[in-house]
Short mmCIF file of C-alpha atoms in Angstrom, two decimals:
data_model
loop_
_atom_site.label_atom_id
_atom_site.label_comp_id
_atom_site.label_asym_id
_atom_site.label_seq_id
_atom_site.Cartn_x
_atom_site.Cartn_y
_atom_site.Cartn_z
CA MET A 713 -32.49 -20.83 6.49
CA GLY A 714 -32.40 -23.15 3.46
CA TYR A 715 -35.38 -21.49 1.80
CA LEU A 716 -33.80 -18.05 2.30
CA LEU A 717 -30.64 -19.28 0.61
CA ARG A 718 -32.74 -20.63 -2.23
CA ASN A 719 -34.42 -17.23 -2.54
CA SER A 720 -30.98 -15.62 -2.95
CA VAL A 721 -30.05 -18.14 -5.64
CA GLU A 722 -33.29 -17.61 -7.53
CA ALA A 723 -33.08 -13.81 -7.18
CA PHE A 724 -29.71 -13.92 -8.95
CA LEU A 725 -31.10 -16.12 -11.73
CA THR A 726 -34.19 -13.95 -12.13
CA ALA A 727 -32.07 -10.82 -12.48
CA ARG A 728 -29.87 -12.49 -15.10
CA PHE A 729 -32.91 -13.74 -17.01
CA GLU A 730 -34.57 -10.32 -17.05
CA VAL A 731 -31.46 -8.73 -18.53
CA LYS A 732 -31.18 -11.40 -21.22
CA ALA A 733 -34.90 -11.37 -22.08
CA GLU A 734 -35.41 -7.63 -21.85
CA LYS A 735 -35.97 -7.12 -25.59
CA LEU A 736 -37.81 -10.36 -26.27
CA ALA A 737 -41.57 -10.81 -26.45
CA PRO A 738 -43.03 -13.40 -24.03
CA ASP A 739 -44.22 -15.52 -26.97
CA ASP A 740 -40.84 -15.44 -28.68
CA PRO A 741 -39.31 -18.96 -28.81
CA LYS A 742 -36.01 -17.47 -27.61
CA TYR A 743 -37.81 -16.08 -24.56
CA LEU A 744 -39.22 -19.49 -23.72
CA ALA A 745 -35.80 -21.10 -24.23
CA LEU A 746 -34.24 -18.58 -21.85
CA GLN A 747 -36.95 -19.34 -19.29
CA GLN A 748 -35.96 -22.98 -19.38
CA GLN A 749 -32.25 -22.14 -19.27
CA TYR A 750 -32.66 -20.03 -16.14
CA GLN A 751 -34.73 -22.52 -14.21
CA ARG A 752 -32.75 -23.10 -11.03
CA GLU A 753 -31.75 -26.73 -11.50
CA ASN A 754 -31.16 -26.35 -15.25
CA TRP A 755 -28.87 -23.36 -14.76
CA LEU A 756 -27.01 -24.93 -11.83
CA ALA A 757 -26.36 -28.12 -13.78
CA ASP A 758 -24.91 -26.10 -16.65
CA ALA A 759 -22.93 -23.84 -14.29
CA ALA A 760 -21.45 -26.86 -12.49
CA ARG A 761 -20.15 -28.01 -15.86
CA ARG A 762 -18.84 -24.59 -16.97
CA VAL A 763 -17.12 -23.83 -13.66
CA ALA A 764 -14.27 -26.07 -14.84
CA GLN A 765 -13.39 -23.24 -17.26
CA LEU A 766 -12.64 -20.90 -14.35
CA GLN A 767 -10.21 -20.76 -11.45
CA VAL A 768 -10.36 -18.48 -8.43
CA VAL A 769 -6.84 -17.24 -7.70
CA THR A 770 -4.84 -14.85 -5.58
CA HIS A 771 -1.76 -15.10 -7.83
CA SER A 772 -2.17 -15.23 -11.59
CA LEU A 773 0.00 -15.80 -14.65
CA LYS A 774 -1.83 -14.03 -17.48
CA ALA A 775 -0.98 -10.61 -16.06
CA ILE A 776 2.70 -11.50 -16.54
CA HIS A 777 2.13 -12.22 -20.24
CA PRO A 778 -1.25 -12.54 -22.00
CA ASP A 779 -0.13 -15.61 -23.94
CA ALA A 780 1.38 -17.45 -20.98
CA ARG A 781 -0.20 -20.78 -20.11
CA GLY A 782 0.62 -22.32 -16.77
CA THR A 783 -0.26 -22.58 -13.13
CA ASN A 784 -2.27 -20.00 -11.21
CA LEU A 785 -2.51 -20.25 -7.44
CA PHE A 786 -5.13 -19.65 -4.78
CA ARG A 787 -3.34 -18.91 -1.51
CA PRO A 788 -5.39 -17.06 1.14
CA PRO A 789 -3.29 -14.54 3.12
CA THR A 790 -3.71 -16.58 6.30
CA GLU A 791 -1.85 -19.48 4.67
CA LEU A 792 1.17 -17.39 3.66
CA PRO A 793 4.32 -17.07 5.79
CA LYS A 794 4.65 -13.82 7.72
CA HIS A 795 7.60 -11.49 7.14
CA PRO A 796 8.27 -7.74 7.59
CA GLU A 797 8.07 -6.83 3.90
CA VAL A 798 4.76 -5.87 2.32
CA GLY A 799 3.13 -8.75 0.51
CA SER A 800 -0.13 -10.63 0.07
CA HIS A 801 0.23 -11.95 3.62
CA VAL A 802 -0.73 -8.51 5.00
CA LEU A 803 -4.23 -8.66 3.51
CA SER A 804 -7.18 -9.21 5.82
CA SER A 805 -9.64 -12.07 5.67
CA GLY A 806 -11.91 -9.93 3.49
CA PHE A 807 -9.45 -9.88 0.59
CA ASN A 808 -10.59 -9.87 -3.03
CA GLU A 809 -10.19 -13.12 -4.90
CA ASP A 810 -9.55 -12.90 -8.61
CA VAL A 811 -10.80 -15.30 -11.26
CA VAL A 812 -9.13 -16.37 -14.50
CA GLY A 813 -10.26 -18.52 -17.37
CA ASN A 814 -12.97 -18.31 -20.01
CA ALA A 815 -14.53 -14.85 -19.84
CA ALA A 816 -17.78 -16.32 -21.20
CA ALA A 817 -18.16 -18.30 -17.97
CA LEU A 818 -17.70 -15.36 -15.59
CA ASP A 819 -21.41 -15.39 -14.77
CA VAL A 820 -20.70 -18.53 -12.74
CA TYR A 821 -18.16 -16.63 -10.64
CA LYS A 822 -20.59 -13.74 -10.18
CA PHE A 823 -23.10 -16.29 -8.92
CA LEU A 824 -20.61 -17.64 -6.39
CA LYS A 825 -19.96 -14.08 -5.18
CA VAL A 826 -23.62 -13.60 -4.21
CA GLU A 827 -23.79 -12.80 -0.50
CA HIS A 828 -26.27 -14.17 1.97
CA GLY A 829 -26.09 -13.71 5.72
CA GLY A 830 -22.74 -11.94 5.46
CA ARG A 831 -21.09 -14.81 3.56
CA THR A 832 -20.59 -15.44 -0.13
CA LEU A 833 -21.91 -18.58 -1.76
CA LEU A 834 -18.29 -19.42 -2.57
CA SER A 835 -17.33 -19.41 1.11
CA ARG A 836 -20.27 -21.72 1.80
CA VAL A 837 -19.25 -23.97 -1.08
CA LEU A 838 -15.72 -24.26 0.29
CA ALA A 839 -17.16 -25.03 3.73
CA ASP A 840 -19.23 -27.87 2.20
CA ASP A 841 -22.42 -26.24 3.49
CA ASP A 842 -25.33 -28.69 3.46
CA GLU A 843 -27.80 -25.81 3.72
CA LEU A 844 -26.54 -24.49 0.42
CA ALA A 845 -26.72 -27.98 -1.09
CA ALA A 846 -30.36 -28.14 -0.01
CA ALA A 847 -30.96 -24.70 -1.50
CA PHE A 848 -29.53 -25.89 -4.80
CA SER A 849 -31.78 -28.93 -5.12
CA ASP A 850 -34.49 -30.89 -3.35
CA ASP A 851 -32.27 -33.88 -4.04
CA LEU A 852 -29.55 -33.38 -1.39
CA ASP A 853 -27.13 -35.74 -3.15
CA GLN A 854 -27.47 -33.71 -6.34
CA GLY A 855 -26.94 -30.49 -4.39
CA ARG A 856 -23.78 -31.90 -2.81
CA GLU A 857 -22.48 -32.97 -6.21
CA TRP A 858 -22.87 -29.41 -7.46
CA LEU A 859 -21.15 -28.13 -4.31
CA ARG A 860 -18.14 -30.33 -5.05
CA ALA A 861 -18.07 -29.14 -8.65
CA PHE A 862 -18.14 -25.47 -7.63
CA ALA A 863 -15.48 -26.06 -4.95
CA ARG A 864 -13.00 -27.09 -7.64
CA ILE A 865 -12.90 -23.47 -8.81
CA VAL A 866 -10.04 -22.81 -6.35
CA GLU A 867 -7.98 -25.83 -7.41
CA PRO A 868 -5.05 -25.57 -9.88
CA ARG A 869 -5.63 -27.04 -13.31
CA GLY A 870 -3.36 -29.99 -14.10
CA ILE A 871 0.17 -30.31 -12.80
CA GLU A 872 2.07 -27.21 -11.69
CA ALA A 873 3.85 -25.73 -14.68
CA SER A 874 5.42 -22.53 -15.93
CA HIS A 875 5.62 -21.34 -19.54
CA THR A 876 8.21 -20.00 -21.95
CA ARG A 877 6.47 -16.61 -21.88
CA ALA A 878 6.37 -16.47 -18.09
CA LYS A 879 9.07 -14.74 -16.08
CA GLN A 880 11.63 -17.04 -14.51
CA VAL A 881 14.39 -16.18 -12.06
CA TYR A 882 17.34 -18.26 -10.89
CA TRP A 883 17.57 -17.80 -7.12
CA LEU A 884 20.65 -18.80 -5.16
CA ALA A 885 19.35 -21.11 -2.43
CA GLY A 886 22.64 -22.81 -1.60
CA GLY A 887 26.00 -21.40 -0.65
CA ASP A 888 27.98 -21.71 -3.88
CA PRO A 889 26.97 -19.64 -6.94
CA THR A 890 29.29 -21.74 -9.12
CA VAL A 891 27.21 -24.88 -8.49
CA ASP A 892 24.09 -25.14 -10.65
CA THR A 893 22.23 -27.29 -8.14
CA ASP A 894 22.51 -24.52 -5.54
CA PHE A 895 20.00 -22.48 -7.54
CA HIS A 896 16.23 -22.74 -7.53
CA LEU A 897 14.29 -21.67 -10.61
CA LEU A 898 11.46 -19.39 -9.50
CA ALA A 899 8.43 -18.48 -11.60
CA PRO A 900 6.96 -15.26 -10.14
CA LEU A 901 3.21 -14.80 -10.40
CA TYR A 902 1.18 -11.59 -10.35
CA ALA A 903 -0.16 -10.84 -6.85
CA ALA A 904 -3.69 -10.15 -8.08
CA SER A 905 -5.39 -9.69 -4.71
CA LEU A 906 -2.66 -7.38 -3.40
CA ALA A 907 -2.59 -5.37 -6.64
CA HIS A 908 -6.33 -4.77 -6.34
CA VAL A 909 -5.97 -3.39 -2.81
CA VAL A 910 -3.15 -1.12 -4.00
CA TYR A 911 -5.36 0.11 -6.85
CA GLN A 912 -8.29 0.83 -4.52
CA THR A 913 -6.07 2.57 -1.97
CA ILE A 914 -4.31 4.81 -4.49
CA ASN A 915 -7.60 5.73 -6.17
CA ASP A 916 -9.07 6.67 -2.81
CA HIS A 917 -6.00 8.77 -1.99
CA ARG A 918 -6.15 10.51 -5.36
CA PHE A 919 -9.83 10.93 -6.14
CA SER A 920 -11.90 10.70 -2.94
CA GLU A 921 -13.86 13.78 -1.88
CA GLU A 922 -11.82 13.89 1.33
CA ALA A 923 -8.55 14.00 -0.62
CA LYS A 924 -9.88 16.67 -2.97
CA ALA A 925 -10.96 18.82 -0.01
CA ALA A 926 -7.55 18.46 1.66
CA ARG A 927 -5.73 19.48 -1.52
CA LYS A 928 -8.03 22.47 -1.94
CA ALA A 929 -7.32 23.52 1.65
CA ARG A 930 -3.59 23.37 0.97
CA ARG A 931 -3.87 25.46 -2.19
CA GLU A 932 -5.86 28.08 -0.32
CA GLY A 933 -3.61 28.01 2.74
CA GLU A 934 -6.37 26.72 5.01
CA TYR A 935 -6.31 24.11 7.77
CA SER A 936 -7.56 20.60 6.99
CA GLU A 937 -8.46 17.88 9.47
CA THR A 938 -7.04 15.27 7.14
CA GLY A 939 -3.85 15.12 5.16
CA PHE A 940 -3.50 13.77 1.66
CA HIS A 941 -1.17 11.42 -0.17
CA GLU A 942 0.95 12.07 -3.22
CA TYR A 943 2.44 9.42 -5.50
CA PRO A 944 5.22 11.07 -7.53
CA ASN A 945 6.09 9.53 -10.88
CA LEU A 946 3.20 7.07 -10.65
CA ALA A 947 2.99 4.97 -13.81
CA VAL A 948 -0.03 3.16 -15.21
CA GLN A 949 0.31 -0.16 -17.00
CA LYS A 950 -2.69 -1.32 -19.00
CA LEU A 951 -3.20 -5.08 -18.87
CA GLY A 952 -5.29 -6.79 -21.51
CA GLY A 953 -5.51 -3.89 -23.95
CA THR A 954 -9.09 -3.41 -25.15
CA LYS A 955 -10.17 -6.68 -23.53
CA PRO A 956 -9.14 -6.52 -19.87
CA GLN A 957 -11.57 -9.35 -19.10
CA ASN A 958 -9.22 -11.72 -20.94
CA VAL A 959 -6.70 -11.26 -18.13
CA SER A 960 -8.98 -11.63 -15.11
CA GLN A 961 -12.15 -10.44 -13.44
CA LEU A 962 -10.42 -7.98 -11.10
CA ASN A 963 -8.46 -6.62 -14.04
CA LEU A 964 -11.78 -5.98 -15.76
CA GLU A 965 -13.05 -4.14 -12.68
CA ARG A 966 -9.93 -1.96 -12.81
CA HIS A 967 -10.46 -1.36 -16.55
CA GLY A 968 -7.03 -2.90 -17.05
CA THR A 969 -5.31 -0.32 -14.86
CA ASN A 970 -2.28 -1.52 -12.93
CA TYR A 971 -0.40 1.07 -10.89
CA LEU A 972 3.39 1.00 -10.78
CA LEU A 973 5.01 2.92 -7.93
CA ALA A 974 8.22 4.72 -8.79
CA SER A 975 11.26 2.63 -7.88
CA LEU A 976 13.95 5.22 -8.46
CA PRO A 977 16.89 6.69 -6.57
CA PRO A 978 16.19 10.13 -5.08
CA ASN A 979 16.40 12.94 -7.59
CA TRP A 980 18.38 15.43 -5.55
CA ALA A 981 17.97 19.07 -6.44
CA ASN A 982 21.11 20.36 -8.09
CA ARG A 983 21.99 23.34 -5.96
CA ASP A 984 25.12 25.00 -4.75
CA LEU A 985 25.75 23.40 -1.36
CA ARG A 986 27.81 25.57 0.93
CA PRO A 987 29.04 24.96 4.47
CA PRO A 988 27.40 27.03 7.24
CA LEU A 989 30.13 29.63 7.67
CA PHE A 990 30.02 32.81 9.76
CA VAL A 991 27.27 31.44 12.03
CA ASP A 992 27.52 30.05 15.54
CA SER A 993 24.73 27.53 14.98
CA VAL A 994 22.84 25.99 12.07
CA PHE A 995 19.72 26.61 14.14
CA SER A 996 19.98 30.28 13.32
CA ARG A 997 17.55 31.90 10.92
CA SER A 998 20.12 31.92 8.14
CA SER A 999 20.70 28.15 7.98
CA PHE A 1000 18.49 25.16 8.75
CA GLY A 1001 15.39 27.17 9.60
CA ARG A 1002 15.28 28.80 6.16
CA ARG A 1003 14.87 25.56 4.26
CA PRO A 1004 11.44 25.45 2.52
CA GLY A 1005 10.60 22.02 3.89
CA VAL A 1006 11.43 23.14 7.42
CA ARG A 1007 9.32 26.28 7.18
CA GLN A 1008 6.40 24.25 5.85
CA VAL A 1009 6.51 21.70 8.68
CA VAL A 1010 6.94 24.31 11.41
CA THR A 1011 4.01 26.30 10.02
CA ALA A 1012 1.81 23.20 9.92
CA LEU A 1013 2.78 22.24 13.48
CA LYS A 1014 2.13 25.77 14.70
CA ARG A 1015 -1.32 25.83 13.09
CA PHE A 1016 -2.21 22.48 14.58
CA LEU A 1017 -1.11 23.36 18.11
CA ALA A 1018 -2.83 26.74 17.87
CA THR A 1019 -6.18 24.91 17.70
CA ASN A 1020 -5.57 23.83 21.31
CA PRO A 1021 -6.20 20.13 20.57
CA PRO A 1022 -7.26 17.87 23.45
CA PRO A 1023 -4.47 15.95 25.25
CA ASN A 1024 -5.23 12.51 23.85
CA VAL A 1025 -3.62 9.79 21.73
CA THR A 1026 -4.81 11.29 18.44
CA THR A 1027 -3.25 14.63 19.28
CA ARG A 1028 0.05 13.02 20.25
CA GLN A 1029 0.10 11.01 17.04
CA ARG A 1030 -0.46 14.08 14.89
CA ARG A 1031 2.13 16.07 16.83
CA ASP A 1032 4.63 13.23 16.46
CA LYS A 1033 3.94 13.04 12.74
CA HIS A 1034 4.92 16.70 12.31
CA LEU A 1035 7.95 16.26 14.55
CA ASN A 1036 9.12 13.20 12.61
CA LYS A 1037 8.97 15.21 9.39
CA LEU A 1038 11.04 17.95 11.00
CA VAL A 1039 13.63 15.47 12.24
CA ASP A 1040 13.77 13.95 8.75
CA GLU A 1041 14.50 17.41 7.34
CA LEU A 1042 17.28 17.85 9.89
CA LEU A 1043 18.84 14.48 9.07
CA LEU A 1044 18.65 15.28 5.36
CA TYR A 1045 20.35 18.62 5.98
CA ALA A 1046 23.11 16.90 7.94
CA ALA A 1047 23.52 14.25 5.24
CA GLU A 1048 24.01 16.96 2.62
CA LEU A 1049 26.71 18.65 4.68
CA HIS A 1050 28.41 15.28 5.19
CA THR A 1051 29.12 15.22 1.44
CA LEU A 1052 31.30 18.35 1.64
CA GLU A 1053 35.08 18.14 1.67
CA PRO A 1054 36.17 16.77 5.08
CA GLY A 1055 37.56 19.44 7.38
CA TRP A 1056 35.43 22.35 6.21
CA SER A 1057 34.61 23.12 9.85
CA ALA A 1058 38.32 23.85 10.48
CA SER A 1059 38.19 26.85 8.16
CA PRO A 1060 38.92 30.23 9.81
CA ASP A 1061 35.60 31.41 8.41
CA CYS A 1062 33.70 28.72 10.29
CA SER A 1063 32.28 30.01 13.57
CA LEU A 1064 30.16 26.93 14.20
CA ASN A 1065 30.09 25.75 17.80
CA ARG A 1066 32.19 22.66 18.43
CA PHE A 1067 29.30 20.28 19.07
CA GLU A 1068 27.54 21.04 15.80
CA ALA A 1069 30.86 20.79 13.97
CA LEU A 1070 31.33 17.28 15.39
CA TRP A 1071 27.86 16.40 14.13
CA LEU A 1072 27.99 18.00 10.69
CA ASP A 1073 31.63 17.38 9.68
CA PRO A 1074 32.23 13.80 10.93
CA ARG A 1075 34.76 12.90 8.22
CA ARG A 1076 37.12 15.52 9.63
CA ALA A 1077 37.90 12.82 12.18
CA ASP A 1078 39.86 11.01 9.45
CA ILE A 1079 42.38 13.86 9.27
CA ASP A 1080 42.19 15.36 12.77
CA PRO A 1081 43.01 12.96 15.67
CA ASP A 1082 41.78 15.38 18.36
CA PHE A 1083 38.51 15.83 16.49
CA ALA A 1084 38.19 12.05 16.19
CA THR A 1085 38.52 11.66 19.96
CA GLU A 1086 35.79 14.20 20.56
CA CYS A 1087 33.54 12.48 18.01
CA GLU A 1088 33.68 9.26 19.99
CA ASN A 1089 32.32 11.10 23.01
CA GLU A 1090 28.55 11.33 22.73
CA GLU A 1091 28.36 14.63 24.56
CA TRP A 1092 27.74 16.38 21.25
CA VAL A 1093 24.48 14.42 20.87
CA ASP A 1094 23.06 15.99 24.03
CA LYS A 1095 24.28 19.45 23.08
CA VAL A 1096 22.87 19.33 19.55
CA SER A 1097 19.56 17.95 20.84
CA HIS A 1098 19.45 20.74 23.42
CA ARG A 1099 19.96 23.37 20.75
CA PHE A 1100 17.28 21.78 18.56
CA GLY A 1101 14.80 21.86 21.44
CA ASN A 1102 15.56 25.51 22.14
CA TRP A 1103 15.25 26.40 18.46
CA LEU A 1104 11.88 24.69 17.99
CA ASN A 1105 10.46 26.12 21.19
CA ALA A 1106 11.54 29.58 20.08
CA ARG A 1107 9.86 29.12 16.69
CA LEU A 1108 6.61 28.06 18.30
CA GLN A 1109 6.49 30.40 21.30
CA HIS A 1110 5.63 33.41 19.21
CA ARG A 1111 2.02 32.29 19.38
CA LEU A 1112 1.93 29.38 21.79
CA PRO A 1113 2.60 29.01 25.52
CA PHE A 1114 5.32 26.36 25.79
CA ASP A 1115 7.14 25.29 28.90
CA ASP A 1116 10.12 23.16 29.89
CA ALA A 1117 8.15 19.95 29.29
CA ALA A 1118 7.73 20.82 25.62
CA PHE A 1119 11.41 21.68 25.34
CA ARG A 1120 12.40 18.32 26.85
CA PHE A 1121 10.13 16.50 24.43
CA TRP A 1122 11.62 18.19 21.34
CA LYS A 1123 15.14 17.61 22.66
CA ASP A 1124 14.64 13.96 23.61
CA SER A 1125 12.99 13.17 20.28
CA LEU A 1126 16.05 14.27 18.32
CA ARG A 1127 18.49 12.75 20.81
CA GLU A 1128 16.91 9.33 20.34
CA VAL A 1129 17.31 9.59 16.57
CA LEU A 1130 20.92 10.83 16.68
CA LEU A 1131 21.98 8.05 19.01
CA HIS A 1132 20.73 5.45 16.54
CA ALA A 1133 21.60 7.24 13.31
#
């Protein structure tokens, strides 16, 4: 095993040497000097010295501000506390480490990223692998010394410190905001490993052949086995300018691209919202069913079910995905009607059945005691869910054979949501 590891080490050095010496004649003194430089023990001795100029990190400071000088951290996801929000803790064991420091020494990091037997040299270094020490040198003590030097690449440099150009946030940790000592001063770092996964995921969703094919199918009105993702108002922040390597290695691999997801309130369409007058139910063709989003989801669900998919978990998941979108549209529709003047359902022009009025005009309860009493009774939930199930079955039965079981599923799905809304 040791000689195979040594072969991997020497293969890396040979490849580096060939690139450097490509344009040099074999009798050129520079060629001979490079030969000596890339001899295994010579190069390792130099690399063990230069590795002090680098630090492997998961959270970096330079991405916050290019002139910031302070602490970077290496915290594997498995060492981070778990919580429901998305963060670096959700990354798998195969996460991407980043490296910061002197860009001229990045060849040392590339060396440590060489894989052998499914493991990187860095992982073997951190495991204090004697086989790797033996691959480094015939002198095992010397090999171990180099192992220890390379292992320091994950350690912070100096004492933990922030910088005047770094971001700092006062966080209330105690109970009294008028007491200075109840605040902690936080210095947020850039989640480099997480940002790289976000970059890779978004690029795959935007530019992969699968995504392109799905978008083409949508444009042409054809069925696609896979969906696609959209990222509205996606912004791109360039880190490092023309020298992204000065920020970090992963930033260089991304060409400085850092995606910023839109963090904005919903931009509601400015349209004339009117109450559903002169109809017995919003599940008529003139109300909820005419909304573009509703028509789109129903059409997609109809197309999917028309393929007669097998009764398995995948089919149920895809069906539920369409149904969840439809329920979201219904809740959005109800939320819009909730913004109307309370009591609109009491208008003589409103023919809406009582149960849907209780659902869609809940603030009428503030001015109508009898209405308030009926609102407290959850009978309307069952009635509205029943009507929804009937409506959806009717929309789908034009082409598909549905029975009472399907109706109960549509009905129960909405009922569960309304009870917890």
